Amino acid sequence: MLLSDLIYVWETNSLTTRTIEHLTMFSIAIVIASILGVSLGIYLYSRPKVAHPVLNFLNIVETIPDIPLLVLLLPIFGLGAEPTIVASILYSLLPITRNTYTGLKEVDQHYVDIAHAMGLSQREILLKVRIPLSLPMIAGGLRIALVFTMGVVTLGGLIAAGGLGAALIAGIQLFEVGTILVAGIWTGLLAVILDGFAGAIEKKLQRRYGTW
């Protein structure tokens, strides 16, 4: 494909606008999922009796296929970005929550004993010892959630959510090979870039706090 053809396909399908829509939905979903997932993981660590039932429930949600979940959310949120964002959050909660809970639980007891010896309270140990040492594992959960979110946001094009998924769906419906190629490759490239960025952060945290 020549550069002129690429520019034509890009401008015809408003891919700059679609990219902004895509990243906006992605950002909203991943931020909310991160806040909820980490908070829930900390809560489950402090309430171990409810940890397994909650994680099992999130695991059940994870097994629901993407498209049926979007369809189930339509009567509640209607067409557009809202059900797409909600579905992305639901899919992302399990890896973030599970990794946060597991990371907090599996901190080496040696560090906890040292903190106790220094006179730190349980709350201080959580904030100053367990959470920092859990960051590599939490980052791993966020990286998995990032992949889930990117996929669901792309599927949001099926329910008029906009984003790059809308361009892909239009290209498939009209059998415009150029649109399919450009939108598909650009979507995949964005996913690789974001995953690489998340991977770099994860490695940095592993070097700082150790691997999990």
mmCIF file of C-alpha atoms in Angstrom:
data_model
loop_
_atom_site.group_PDB
_atom_site.id
_atom_site.type_symbol
_atom_site.label_atom_id
_atom_site.label_comp_id
_atom_site.label_asym_id
_atom_site.label_seq_id
_atom_site.Cartn_x
_atom_site.Cartn_y
_atom_site.Cartn_z
ATOM 1 C CA MET A 1 0.000 0.000 0.000
ATOM 2 C CA LEU A 2 1.391 3.358 -1.076
ATOM 3 C CA LEU A 3 1.696 6.270 1.327
ATOM 4 C CA SER A 4 -1.009 8.168 -0.572
ATOM 5 C CA ASP A 5 -3.362 5.196 -0.210
ATOM 6 C CA LEU A 6 -2.584 5.003 3.496
ATOM 7 C CA ILE A 7 -3.321 8.703 3.980
ATOM 8 C CA TYR A 8 -6.557 8.368 2.002
ATOM 9 C CA VAL A 9 -7.774 5.440 4.102
ATOM 10 C CA TRP A 10 -6.718 7.215 7.313
ATOM 11 C CA GLU A 11 -8.550 10.450 6.469
ATOM 12 C CA THR A 12 -11.618 8.783 4.946
ATOM 13 C CA ASN A 13 -12.201 6.763 8.108
ATOM 14 C CA SER A 14 -11.270 9.627 10.482
ATOM 15 C CA LEU A 15 -8.752 7.367 12.201
ATOM 16 C CA THR A 16 -7.257 10.207 14.236
ATOM 17 C CA THR A 17 -10.662 10.856 15.812
ATOM 18 C CA ARG A 18 -11.255 7.114 16.163
ATOM 19 C CA THR A 19 -7.905 6.702 17.907
ATOM 20 C CA ILE A 20 -8.750 9.448 20.396
ATOM 21 C CA GLU A 21 -12.137 7.817 21.090
ATOM 22 C CA HIS A 22 -10.444 4.449 21.489
ATOM 23 C CA LEU A 23 -7.793 5.659 23.908
ATOM 24 C CA THR A 24 -10.346 7.686 25.882
ATOM 25 C CA MET A 25 -12.526 4.622 26.511
ATOM 26 C CA PHE A 26 -9.426 2.546 27.229
ATOM 27 C CA SER A 27 -8.036 5.080 29.715
ATOM 28 C CA ILE A 28 -11.322 5.510 31.604
ATOM 29 C CA ALA A 29 -11.797 1.752 31.883
ATOM 30 C CA ILE A 30 -8.252 0.917 32.979
ATOM 31 C CA VAL A 31 -8.110 3.728 35.568
ATOM 32 C CA ILE A 32 -11.433 2.747 37.155
ATOM 33 C CA ALA A 33 -10.561 -0.956 37.036
ATOM 34 C CA SER A 34 -7.178 -0.272 38.642
ATOM 35 C CA ILE A 35 -8.679 1.732 41.509
ATOM 36 C CA LEU A 36 -11.436 -0.813 42.121
ATOM 37 C CA GLY A 37 -9.189 -3.857 41.662
ATOM 38 C CA VAL A 38 -6.393 -2.703 43.964
ATOM 39 C CA SER A 39 -8.890 -1.521 46.598
ATOM 40 C CA LEU A 40 -10.776 -4.820 46.419
ATOM 41 C CA GLY A 41 -7.519 -6.786 46.613
ATOM 42 C CA ILE A 42 -6.509 -4.917 49.768
ATOM 43 C CA TYR A 43 -9.967 -5.470 51.249
ATOM 44 C CA LEU A 44 -9.823 -9.218 50.517
ATOM 45 C CA TYR A 45 -6.389 -9.420 52.130
ATOM 46 C CA SER A 46 -7.853 -7.896 55.291
ATOM 47 C CA ARG A 47 -10.939 -10.176 55.064
ATOM 48 C CA PRO A 48 -9.501 -13.565 53.957
ATOM 49 C CA LYS A 49 -12.768 -15.417 54.653
ATOM 50 C CA VAL A 50 -14.524 -13.671 51.765
ATOM 51 C CA ALA A 51 -11.525 -13.752 49.419
ATOM 52 C CA HIS A 52 -12.252 -17.047 47.697
ATOM 53 C CA PRO A 53 -15.998 -16.454 47.120
ATOM 54 C CA VAL A 54 -15.301 -13.008 45.648
ATOM 55 C CA LEU A 55 -12.458 -14.247 43.446
ATOM 56 C CA ASN A 56 -14.595 -17.178 42.282
ATOM 57 C CA PHE A 57 -17.371 -14.745 41.335
ATOM 58 C CA LEU A 58 -14.935 -12.589 39.369
ATOM 59 C CA ASN A 59 -13.638 -15.736 37.701
ATOM 60 C CA ILE A 60 -17.192 -16.582 36.590
ATOM 61 C CA VAL A 61 -17.565 -13.089 35.112
ATOM 62 C CA GLU A 62 -14.270 -13.627 33.274
ATOM 63 C CA THR A 63 -15.634 -16.773 31.594
ATOM 64 C CA ILE A 64 -18.523 -14.901 29.942
ATOM 65 C CA PRO A 65 -17.579 -14.304 26.267
ATOM 66 C CA ASP A 66 -16.992 -10.681 25.262
ATOM 67 C CA ILE A 67 -19.880 -10.193 22.859
ATOM 68 C CA PRO A 68 -22.579 -11.828 25.052
ATOM 69 C CA LEU A 69 -21.445 -9.670 27.982
ATOM 70 C CA LEU A 70 -21.777 -6.538 25.851
ATOM 71 C CA VAL A 71 -25.244 -7.671 24.789
ATOM 72 C CA LEU A 72 -26.251 -8.294 28.423
ATOM 73 C CA LEU A 73 -25.223 -4.738 29.316
ATOM 74 C CA LEU A 74 -27.181 -3.099 26.469
ATOM 75 C CA PRO A 75 -30.583 -3.042 28.260
ATOM 76 C CA ILE A 76 -28.951 -1.280 31.213
ATOM 77 C CA PHE A 77 -26.594 1.169 29.520
ATOM 78 C CA GLY A 78 -27.846 1.314 25.944
ATOM 79 C CA LEU A 79 -25.634 1.550 22.873
ATOM 80 C CA GLY A 80 -22.306 3.330 22.876
ATOM 81 C CA ALA A 81 -19.277 3.765 25.066
ATOM 82 C CA GLU A 82 -20.854 3.108 28.491
ATOM 83 C CA PRO A 83 -21.474 -0.661 28.149
ATOM 84 C CA THR A 84 -18.063 -1.009 26.500
ATOM 85 C CA ILE A 85 -16.323 0.674 29.428
ATOM 86 C CA VAL A 86 -18.322 -1.318 31.991
ATOM 87 C CA ALA A 87 -17.520 -4.616 30.228
ATOM 88 C CA SER A 88 -13.833 -3.667 30.114
ATOM 89 C CA ILE A 89 -13.855 -2.944 33.847
ATOM 90 C CA LEU A 90 -15.571 -6.244 34.640
ATOM 91 C CA TYR A 91 -13.016 -8.209 32.630
ATOM 92 C CA SER A 92 -10.090 -6.332 34.176
ATOM 93 C CA LEU A 93 -11.129 -6.713 37.820
ATOM 94 C CA LEU A 94 -10.049 -10.344 38.220
ATOM 95 C CA PRO A 95 -6.347 -10.062 37.276
ATOM 96 C CA ILE A 96 -5.867 -6.817 39.204
ATOM 97 C CA THR A 97 -7.744 -7.978 42.313
ATOM 98 C CA ARG A 98 -6.190 -11.441 42.316
ATOM 99 C CA ASN A 99 -2.647 -10.177 41.848
ATOM 100 C CA THR A 100 -3.076 -7.516 44.523
ATOM 101 C CA TYR A 101 -4.473 -10.027 47.018
ATOM 102 C CA THR A 102 -1.815 -12.647 46.201
ATOM 103 C CA GLY A 103 1.007 -10.107 46.261
ATOM 104 C CA LEU A 104 0.016 -8.817 49.700
ATOM 105 C CA LYS A 105 -0.430 -12.333 51.035
ATOM 106 C CA GLU A 106 2.883 -13.691 49.775
ATOM 107 C CA VAL A 107 5.226 -10.966 51.024
ATOM 108 C CA ASP A 108 8.219 -12.626 52.683
ATOM 109 C CA GLN A 109 7.514 -12.971 56.401
ATOM 110 C CA HIS A 110 11.102 -11.916 57.098
ATOM 111 C CA TYR A 111 10.309 -8.334 56.077
ATOM 112 C CA VAL A 112 7.136 -8.325 58.155
ATOM 113 C CA ASP A 113 9.036 -9.559 61.222
ATOM 114 C CA ILE A 114 11.589 -6.766 60.802
ATOM 115 C CA ALA A 115 8.772 -4.207 60.564
ATOM 116 C CA HIS A 116 7.202 -5.613 63.742
ATOM 117 C CA ALA A 117 10.549 -5.371 65.499
ATOM 118 C CA MET A 118 10.782 -1.716 64.494
ATOM 119 C CA GLY A 119 7.429 -1.081 66.169
ATOM 120 C CA LEU A 120 5.314 -0.527 63.041
ATOM 121 C CA SER A 121 1.562 -1.063 63.362
ATOM 122 C CA GLN A 122 -0.374 -3.423 61.090
ATOM 123 C CA ARG A 123 -1.586 -0.449 59.039
ATOM 124 C CA GLU A 124 1.965 0.882 58.682
ATOM 125 C CA ILE A 125 3.226 -2.566 57.684
ATOM 126 C CA LEU A 126 0.531 -2.735 55.007
ATOM 127 C CA LEU A 127 1.312 0.713 53.621
ATOM 128 C CA LYS A 128 5.103 0.719 53.978
ATOM 129 C CA VAL A 129 6.020 -2.953 53.534
ATOM 130 C CA ARG A 130 3.353 -5.161 51.976
ATOM 131 C CA ILE A 131 2.018 -2.802 49.289
ATOM 132 C CA PRO A 132 5.463 -1.678 48.011
ATOM 133 C CA LEU A 133 6.738 -5.268 47.882
ATOM 134 C CA SER A 134 3.538 -6.303 46.059
ATOM 135 C CA LEU A 135 3.927 -3.694 43.311
ATOM 136 C CA PRO A 136 5.610 -6.037 40.776
ATOM 137 C CA MET A 137 2.745 -8.514 41.026
ATOM 138 C CA ILE A 138 0.127 -5.739 40.935
ATOM 139 C CA ALA A 139 1.812 -4.394 37.801
ATOM 140 C CA GLY A 140 1.590 -7.869 36.276
ATOM 141 C CA GLY A 141 -2.165 -7.887 36.897
ATOM 142 C CA LEU A 142 -2.506 -4.440 35.360
ATOM 143 C CA ARG A 143 -0.611 -5.617 32.285
ATOM 144 C CA ILE A 144 -3.054 -8.504 31.807
ATOM 145 C CA ALA A 145 -5.984 -6.127 32.334
ATOM 146 C CA LEU A 146 -4.555 -3.793 29.710
ATOM 147 C CA VAL A 147 -4.771 -6.543 27.075
ATOM 148 C CA PHE A 148 -8.348 -7.415 28.075
ATOM 149 C CA THR A 149 -9.397 -3.768 27.977
ATOM 150 C CA MET A 150 -7.900 -3.135 24.552
ATOM 151 C CA GLY A 151 -9.763 -6.145 23.151
ATOM 152 C CA VAL A 152 -13.137 -5.230 24.637
ATOM 153 C CA VAL A 153 -12.858 -1.572 23.571
ATOM 154 C CA THR A 154 -12.202 -2.742 20.020
ATOM 155 C CA LEU A 155 -15.296 -4.962 20.134
ATOM 156 C CA GLY A 156 -17.242 -1.910 21.288
ATOM 157 C CA GLY A 157 -17.413 -0.944 17.621
ATOM 158 C CA LEU A 158 -20.162 -3.559 17.310
ATOM 159 C CA ILE A 159 -22.438 -1.549 19.620
ATOM 160 C CA ALA A 160 -21.783 1.951 18.280
ATOM 161 C CA ALA A 161 -19.105 2.803 20.853
ATOM 162 C CA GLY A 162 -16.846 4.366 18.246
ATOM 163 C CA GLY A 163 -13.105 3.936 18.457
ATOM 164 C CA LEU A 164 -10.979 1.909 16.087
ATOM 165 C CA GLY A 165 -13.420 -0.974 16.348
ATOM 166 C CA ALA A 166 -15.986 1.117 14.455
ATOM 167 C CA ALA A 167 -13.563 1.549 11.558
ATOM 168 C CA LEU A 168 -12.807 -2.169 11.548
ATOM 169 C CA ILE A 169 -16.482 -3.116 11.541
ATOM 170 C CA ALA A 170 -17.199 -0.651 8.734
ATOM 171 C CA GLY A 171 -14.321 -2.065 6.719
ATOM 172 C CA ILE A 172 -15.573 -5.630 7.193
ATOM 173 C CA GLN A 173 -19.170 -4.757 6.337
ATOM 174 C CA LEU A 174 -18.168 -2.913 3.158
ATOM 175 C CA PHE A 175 -15.306 -5.312 2.445
ATOM 176 C CA GLU A 176 -12.822 -2.475 2.162
ATOM 177 C CA VAL A 177 -9.514 -4.299 2.423
ATOM 178 C CA GLY A 178 -7.515 -1.091 2.886
ATOM 179 C CA THR A 179 -9.623 -0.013 5.851
ATOM 180 C CA ILE A 180 -9.412 -3.457 7.430
ATOM 181 C CA LEU A 181 -5.629 -3.566 7.053
ATOM 182 C CA VAL A 182 -4.903 -0.029 8.246
ATOM 183 C CA ALA A 183 -7.336 -0.056 11.186
ATOM 184 C CA GLY A 184 -6.385 -3.607 12.160
ATOM 185 C CA ILE A 185 -2.635 -3.029 12.035
ATOM 186 C CA TRP A 186 -2.920 0.297 13.870
ATOM 187 C CA THR A 187 -5.069 -1.267 16.599
ATOM 188 C CA GLY A 188 -2.572 -4.093 17.014
ATOM 189 C CA LEU A 189 0.341 -1.653 17.057
ATOM 190 C CA LEU A 190 -1.315 0.416 19.783
ATOM 191 C CA ALA A 191 -1.801 -2.740 21.866
ATOM 192 C CA VAL A 192 1.881 -3.684 21.424
ATOM 193 C CA ILE A 193 3.036 -0.171 22.381
ATOM 194 C CA LEU A 194 0.875 -0.087 25.511
ATOM 195 C CA ASP A 195 1.907 -3.609 26.499
ATOM 196 C CA GLY A 196 5.561 -2.682 26.012
ATOM 197 C CA PHE A 197 5.121 0.389 28.202
ATOM 198 C CA ALA A 198 3.421 -1.683 30.907
ATOM 199 C CA GLY A 199 6.126 -4.340 30.615
ATOM 200 C CA ALA A 200 8.857 -1.731 31.110
ATOM 201 C CA ILE A 201 7.161 -0.488 34.283
ATOM 202 C CA GLU A 202 6.762 -4.054 35.542
ATOM 203 C CA LYS A 203 10.470 -4.816 34.983
ATOM 204 C CA LYS A 204 11.482 -1.608 36.719
ATOM 205 C CA LEU A 205 9.367 -2.539 39.735
ATOM 206 C CA GLN A 206 10.823 -6.051 39.730
ATOM 207 C CA ARG A 207 14.351 -4.632 39.815
ATOM 208 C CA ARG A 208 13.348 -2.309 42.656
ATOM 209 C CA TYR A 209 11.282 -4.681 44.811
ATOM 210 C CA GLY A 210 12.172 -8.148 43.518
ATOM 211 C CA THR A 211 10.401 -10.607 41.236
ATOM 212 C CA TRP A 212 7.255 -12.496 42.066
#
